[in-house]
Amino acid sequence: MSGNPEKENHPVVLSDGVCHLCQGAVKFIIKRDPGGRFRFAALQSEAGQRLLQSNMPATETLDTIVLIERGACYTRSAAALRIAKGLRYPWPLLYALILVPRGIRDAAYRTVAKHRYRWFGKDETCLVPTRELKERFLQDGS
């Protein structure tokens, strides 16, 4: 992919590239985003690190999904709910959970994040996109 995805109005999802749960979430998003609105990068990749440095407060930890959309950075449950809002029906209905206090939503998110490797496993390397999906993944060095 060339250019800056934010300037092309593509929200970018950053996730743990070696986590099976996170890889599954990326595949879930792709399947329910037939218009190809979302772009992706692993937190561990050069592209992911570059976006984090320019968009995320230094105090944030990297045990979370990150959504960068229109210059704003969302993490944890807020990111997950905003992503759901951008998918095809019925997934945007989940956005109603934004009414649950963030502390409660994020506590549940942190519990899953803390145990994700034990519960779902992990790989030694990040997910490699198929040739058909490669343009939706940010490339290192671009």
CSV table of C-alpha atoms in Angstrom, one decimal, residues 16-102:
chain,number,residue,atom,x,y,z
A,16,ASP,CA,-0.8,-8.1,18.2
A,17,GLY,CA,0.5,-9.9,15.1
A,18,VAL,CA,1.4,-13.1,16.8
A,19,CYS,CA,-1.7,-13.6,18.9
A,20,HIS,CA,-4.2,-16.1,17.6
A,21,LEU,CA,-7.2,-14.2,19.0
A,22,CYS,CA,-6.0,-11.0,17.4
A,23,GLN,CA,-5.3,-12.7,14.1
A,24,GLY,CA,-8.8,-14.1,14.3
A,25,ALA,CA,-10.2,-10.6,15.0
A,26,VAL,CA,-8.4,-9.2,11.9
A,27,LYS,CA,-9.9,-12.0,9.8
A,28,PHE,CA,-13.3,-11.4,11.3
A,29,ILE,CA,-13.1,-7.7,10.4
A,30,ILE,CA,-12.0,-8.4,6.9
A,31,LYS,CA,-14.8,-10.8,6.3
A,32,ARG,CA,-17.4,-8.2,7.5
A,33,ASP,CA,-15.8,-5.2,5.8
A,34,PRO,CA,-16.5,-6.0,2.1
A,35,GLY,CA,-15.8,-2.4,1.1
A,36,GLY,CA,-12.3,-2.7,2.3
A,37,ARG,CA,-12.6,0.4,4.6
A,38,PHE,CA,-10.2,-0.8,7.3
A,39,ARG,CA,-6.4,-1.2,6.9
A,40,PHE,CA,-4.2,-3.3,9.2
A,41,ALA,CA,-0.7,-3.6,10.7
A,42,ALA,CA,0.8,-5.6,13.5
A,43,LEU,CA,1.8,-3.7,16.6
A,44,GLN,CA,5.3,-5.3,16.2
A,45,SER,CA,5.8,-4.2,12.6
A,46,GLU,CA,7.7,-1.1,11.5
A,47,ALA,CA,4.5,0.4,10.1
A,48,GLY,CA,2.7,-0.3,13.3
A,49,GLN,CA,5.4,1.2,15.4
A,50,ARG,CA,5.6,4.3,13.2
A,51,LEU,CA,1.8,4.9,13.6
A,52,LEU,CA,2.0,4.3,17.3
A,53,GLN,CA,4.8,6.9,17.8
A,54,SER,CA,2.9,9.5,15.8
A,55,ASN,CA,-0.6,8.8,17.2
A,56,MET,CA,-0.6,7.2,20.6
A,57,PRO,CA,0.3,8.7,24.0
A,58,ALA,CA,3.6,7.4,25.4
A,59,THR,CA,1.9,6.2,28.6
A,60,GLU,CA,-0.2,3.6,26.8
A,61,THR,CA,0.8,-0.1,26.9
A,62,LEU,CA,0.8,-2.3,23.8
A,63,ASP,CA,-1.4,-5.1,25.1
A,64,THR,CA,-4.4,-3.6,23.3
A,65,ILE,CA,-6.0,-3.3,19.9
A,66,VAL,CA,-5.6,0.2,18.5
A,67,LEU,CA,-7.8,2.0,16.0
A,68,ILE,CA,-6.5,5.2,14.4
A,69,GLU,CA,-9.4,7.0,12.7
A,70,ARG,CA,-9.5,10.5,11.4
A,71,GLY,CA,-6.4,11.5,13.5
A,72,ALA,CA,-7.9,10.1,16.7
A,73,CYS,CA,-6.4,7.1,18.6
A,74,TYR,CA,-8.8,4.6,20.3
A,75,THR,CA,-7.7,1.6,22.4
A,76,ARG,CA,-9.2,-1.4,24.2
A,77,SER,CA,-13.0,-1.5,24.2
A,78,ALA,CA,-13.5,1.9,22.6
A,79,ALA,CA,-11.4,0.6,19.6
A,80,ALA,CA,-13.3,-2.7,19.4
A,81,LEU,CA,-16.7,-1.0,19.5
A,82,ARG,CA,-15.8,1.7,16.9
A,83,ILE,CA,-14.5,-1.1,14.7
A,84,ALA,CA,-17.8,-3.0,15.1
A,85,LYS,CA,-19.6,0.2,14.2
A,86,GLY,CA,-17.8,0.3,10.9
A,87,LEU,CA,-18.7,-3.3,9.9
A,88,ARG,CA,-21.8,-4.5,8.0
A,89,TYR,CA,-25.0,-5.1,9.8
A,90,PRO,CA,-25.7,-6.5,12.5
A,91,TRP,CA,-22.3,-5.7,14.1
A,92,PRO,CA,-22.8,-1.9,14.4
A,93,LEU,CA,-25.5,-2.7,17.0
A,94,LEU,CA,-22.7,-3.6,19.4
A,95,TYR,CA,-21.8,0.1,19.5
A,96,ALA,CA,-24.7,0.6,22.0
A,97,LEU,CA,-22.3,-1.0,24.6
A,98,ILE,CA,-20.4,2.3,24.5
A,99,LEU,CA,-23.0,3.4,27.1
A,100,VAL,CA,-21.4,1.0,29.6
A,101,PRO,CA,-18.9,2.9,31.6
A,102,ARG,CA,-15.4,2.6,30.1
